[in-house]
Every structure is written in structure tokens, then in C-alpha cells.
């Protein structure tokens, strides 16, 4: 009986399967694989939406799916997908680094960027020329396309508004003819304006293929996360290098200004972007909320003017925009024709907290910047709630927001160069994911451009984060003594200096950097010390070798010393204890200053003893060893070559660099007045101080450096730190650094 039931069940199951097969319910996939070809899951029921799941090393680009898909799959794709696939937009919209970027190009030579040579007859706008110049002047640039990881077009793609005089025609054909285009793979396209009247779409007018897009006013709908980069809209007058500082000179407590919320700009009577600005009059009160608009723009504005235009135009002319900007706590940043606005960067610079009213805008550098710490993100649909919202923000929060606007402005936005470098650094972090920066590095001083993750990914290895991490700076230093003269006597200043430094309770090691043309002295000629003494030969015997990031430096603190410096052990100890309180700055003894010579219209250098200073020379100074790495990798080869050829100014260049990073002056500590005379009095023929051209060269260096940096980063200070009880009328036995007063 049981056997009959089993046979009946099997017979029924078989009959059902045959029936389903005949009716088409089961389809047998046809094998299209050739000999040795691996099975492709994309051809076996996964469909177009799942093609990215096929992993083989790096994810394959979507274009390969378009090329390899079978004919029988095509009929299952919607007409819209077919249309998008034909234009290349369908694949491009779904691009990610893993699918549309060839990482192997970056493995050979690191992250290098190639700029196509400019073609004859092709004109570039000033803004695009500034972008290309910033790339060519960066450490990422390579003139060899074979070494490049990323490619940048020399065709101007910034303005794709067909009504603009900067619009480049026939761009599609010109790009497709480029021999390295490769469908746009590993290319980045910069764009500020797209679309035209009346809808101002984000279409660039050509197929970008697999290229990344660095675009202003990009919407979250069209933004491809971890692939595109949202950049700010900047004007043609935006400086290429340097850039102006923020306007927050000091922190006012409470942090309120004359106005609570301001805006002054165009009002669009028709078309896209008109709704929000047309409604601003509802919250304008002419007192602390001043929102001014004008209809008076364009050729035919009078044809479209409404009942409010004349009144709005009259009130608009009563207020000065700059005065409003610098005297308001919050600045409204509503969308214009496009999502982005010039008001955004203007508000950041003025330390006026931006209040964003541009729904759907992917904020600039949103991948790395936490905008909730620097701006108020509003909703266009809730315009009437904006005044009460900003009034409810606590004054401590306002102060924090304003400070963050200044950090972001000076770190990433105040020049075209910084906007471009930030874009490239973001892409580099994606490529070299294992050495990418943390959120804290991007959103705290000194910013991501000066914290290079190739040095370290640990915050404790940088001089900027000790307080944030709640740790103390290291308790030991490594002394590096720069030697350029032969060792002929045991009474030479370098011998006395070595002994004095080695006696310091904080000294871990002494490194003698031998940059002399003579051979290294025998080991027995160096004095015996309680700490290790390592003698190394300088690379190529050039002066910049004193700032190389030697692996033999075991400590974070570096005490840089010239061979003819005269310091006691007490002075060494005191300088180091001061540095522990200021680990991100240069701390030392010999100070110098700069000034602006209005007659010659150039920067001047002075060694006179005055009431202020802006540099501490590295002949007797202590600083963090990270600055060795930054000096070697961040600064251009042209500046270091100039320094090496003159054998001069390396200390000035280091001061420029550290002040640029920290936005702070160095720290001068107590010294004996004979320090300069001692240096000048050395009889060594090789001494730089005996060179009559030494001072003139340093004047030249000041201006060369300022020109490259695009600004003067040095900051004057009138602070000198002395030991407690220094020169006080108390017993010498009560003083910790008693020997300093005897010198």
C-alpha cells in the first residue's frame, strides 16, 4: 500500500513538471560560454540591476556590461533604459570608484595627475587657467601621461551655458578624439555652470562617459557618492593662490552682531529659482532681519515687474551689502537659478553663519566636511520658521559655528588652488583608502591639506591633536647638529655644543649631520656622552638635507642646531619644556622679523633687536619632526633647489611653512644677548654669517617665498617666555633655571 502511494506521488510530480515545461514556466538557460570562459552570472537571470555584483578583482566598468550583454536580454530592458544606454548616461549615472576607475594606474607611480597640453586655437577662461595652473604647480603633477593616475582636460568645461561667451562649441567631438580619453575612465571634469534658460538643467551638453565630475551646484539626485566631487561656485575674481583671510579678527562674547539675519540679491520674477526669493519679504522686518531683493536686472525686467518691484528696489539701494555682511550673525544663502550661490563663500569669509535654503543641493566637499558644525541647513518649504530657528541657537553654538566658518574658509575655500587641491586630496583618499584622513583631520585645525596621511594615519603622530586626544607631548627630543666645517680641534664650538646638549635630561639622542666636504672623522674623535651619538652624511651635501625625515629620528621633538651655536644645558632644558606647551610651533632662541618696505614695494628682512619678531631661526630651535616630512613633500622642488643653490634661507622657508600651517607665530624664549655676536664672530671661512651676500640673499628669499605662497604667512609676535622668577630679586637657589641668569 505504501509503495503504491510513493509511485503515485512520483508520477504526479513528473506530470506537473512536464506540464510546466510545456507551458513555458521553466526556461533552460542557453550556454553562450566559449571554451575556458568563466560562467557569467549576468547572463543567468540576474538582470541589469545586479550586474555590479560580479566581482573579479576590481569591479568591472559598466561599459563592459553594455558591450557583453546578450541579445535576448535586450528585449527585457525598458525603452528609457535603452535610450539612456545609447547615450552613455545610464552607465555613467551608476559609476562608482570600484566600477569606473582603474586603480592599477595608481599602483605604479602613486597618485599623479596629468594635464593635457593645450590645443592650438583653444581659448581658456581665466578661472579654468587658474585650475590648470594649480594642478601643474602641485606635488601631484606629472608631465608624463604614462605615469598618470588621473587625467584633466585642457578643454574649458567650466561654463556649459550655451548663452555664455565662454561656452566651448563642438566639445563632444573634441573630447572623443583625445587619444587618452578611454571613455572618460580616470578623468575628472571641472564645471561651474551647466544648462541654460529657462530650466538650467545639469546637462553639460556632452557625454562625460566614465569620468568623474567636480561640479558646482550639483544636486543630490545627480551626485554620484564617492565618485563625483561637489565644489563651490566661485567668481572669476577668486584668487589663484594665497587668498584673503577670514574676517573674524577676535571672538566677541556674546557673539551677536548688529543684524541677526541678512540677505541682499536678485529676485527672479519668473522661471526656476524664483519661488524662494519671491517669498523672502514675508520674514523681512527692516530691523534685525533684513532680506533685500531687487527686480532690476536683465534686459526686460520691466516687462515682468510686479507690484512689489518699485518698493523692493528703493529699499535695496538703502543698504550697503558689505556693511550688512560684516555686521550680521547669520547670512541667508537661498538658491538662485542654480542650486549654488556666490553668497555661500562670501558668508564663510565674513564669519557670517550661512543659513542654507537650497533643497537638494549637495554641499561643497560634503564627503569630508561636516557642515552641521559651520552652517544652518534650512528647508525652502519652511521659510517662515527660519527667524525663530536662528534666534533659538545658543550663543555658545553661534561662536562655535563662526569659528568653524573661518577654519573651513582658510583651509579649503579662499583660493582656487585650495579648492583644486582639496578635490585632488579627496580623490587620493579614495584611491589610497588605507591611508585616508579621518573626519577629525578634515574638520579641525590645520585642515586636511596639511595633515598628510602618507606620514601617518594616527592622530598622535601629528603635532596638532595632543589636547584633543587628552595626551601630553613626548618627554624626549632628538638633537640634530648641522656641521659644514672640518673637525680640526677638540675646542671647536660644535664639540662644546654636543656635550651640553647630551647632558640634557630630556635628550634621547644626538644626530650629527655631516654636510662637510671632508671625510667623516673617526669615531674616537667625538666626545663620550651618556646618550647615543649618530653621525650621518647629508644627502648630496645640500642645506635642505637638514630637514629630511630621517628614520633615525626616534622622537617627535627635534632640536635643530647649527654647529656654531652656543647654548648651555639649562637653556636646552628650558626651551624643550616651553615647546611641550606649544608642540605645533617653532620654539627657540634667535629671532628675526619681516616688514613691508613701501618705498621698494617688497618684503624686507631684518635682524635688528626690536620689540617684535616673526621668525625663530632653526640654528637653535625645537619643533615637531612632522615638519621635516611636510618640508620635504609639500613644498615644491623649485624652492628647495633655490635654497640649496644659495646654501641659505632654509630656516626662513621652514618658518614660512610652519606659520602657514598653524596660522600662529613662533615662540621666542630667553637667551643671552651675545648669541648673535657669538655667531658672527666665528672665524670659520665656511660660516654663512661671514658671507657679505648672506643678508641680500635673505631679502630675495622673503619675496620669492611670499610669491609662491601667494600670501605672507609670517605673523608678528611680542611675546617672549622667560622662566618663572627670571631676574626677580629673590635668592638664586629658589630658581629652577638659575644658570640662565649667569650667562
Short mmCIF file of N, CA and C in Angstrom, two decimals, residues 4-15:
data_model
loop_
_atom_site.label_atom_id
_atom_site.label_comp_id
_atom_site.label_asym_id
_atom_site.label_seq_id
_atom_site.Cartn_x
_atom_site.Cartn_y
_atom_site.Cartn_z
N UNK A 4 2.53 1.82 -3.38
CA UNK A 4 1.64 2.40 -4.38
C UNK A 4 1.53 3.92 -4.23
N UNK A 5 1.47 4.40 -2.96
CA UNK A 5 1.38 5.85 -2.71
C UNK A 5 2.62 6.56 -3.22
N UNK A 6 3.80 5.91 -2.99
CA UNK A 6 5.04 6.55 -3.43
C UNK A 6 5.07 6.66 -4.95
N UNK A 7 4.67 5.58 -5.64
CA UNK A 7 4.66 5.61 -7.10
C UNK A 7 3.68 6.67 -7.63
N UNK A 8 2.54 6.80 -6.94
CA UNK A 8 1.55 7.78 -7.37
C UNK A 8 2.07 9.21 -7.22
N UNK A 9 2.78 9.46 -6.11
CA UNK A 9 3.35 10.81 -5.88
C UNK A 9 4.40 11.13 -6.92
N UNK A 10 5.28 10.18 -7.19
CA UNK A 10 6.32 10.41 -8.19
C UNK A 10 5.72 10.66 -9.57
N UNK A 11 4.69 9.88 -9.93
CA UNK A 11 4.05 10.05 -11.23
C UNK A 11 3.40 11.43 -11.34
N UNK A 12 2.74 11.87 -10.26
CA UNK A 12 2.08 13.19 -10.26
C UNK A 12 3.10 14.32 -10.39
N UNK A 13 4.20 14.19 -9.65
CA UNK A 13 5.25 15.23 -9.70
C UNK A 13 5.84 15.33 -11.09
N UNK A 14 6.13 14.19 -11.72
CA UNK A 14 6.69 14.20 -13.06
C UNK A 14 5.75 14.81 -14.06
N UNK A 15 4.45 14.47 -13.95
CA UNK A 15 3.46 15.04 -14.87
C UNK A 15 3.39 16.56 -14.74
#
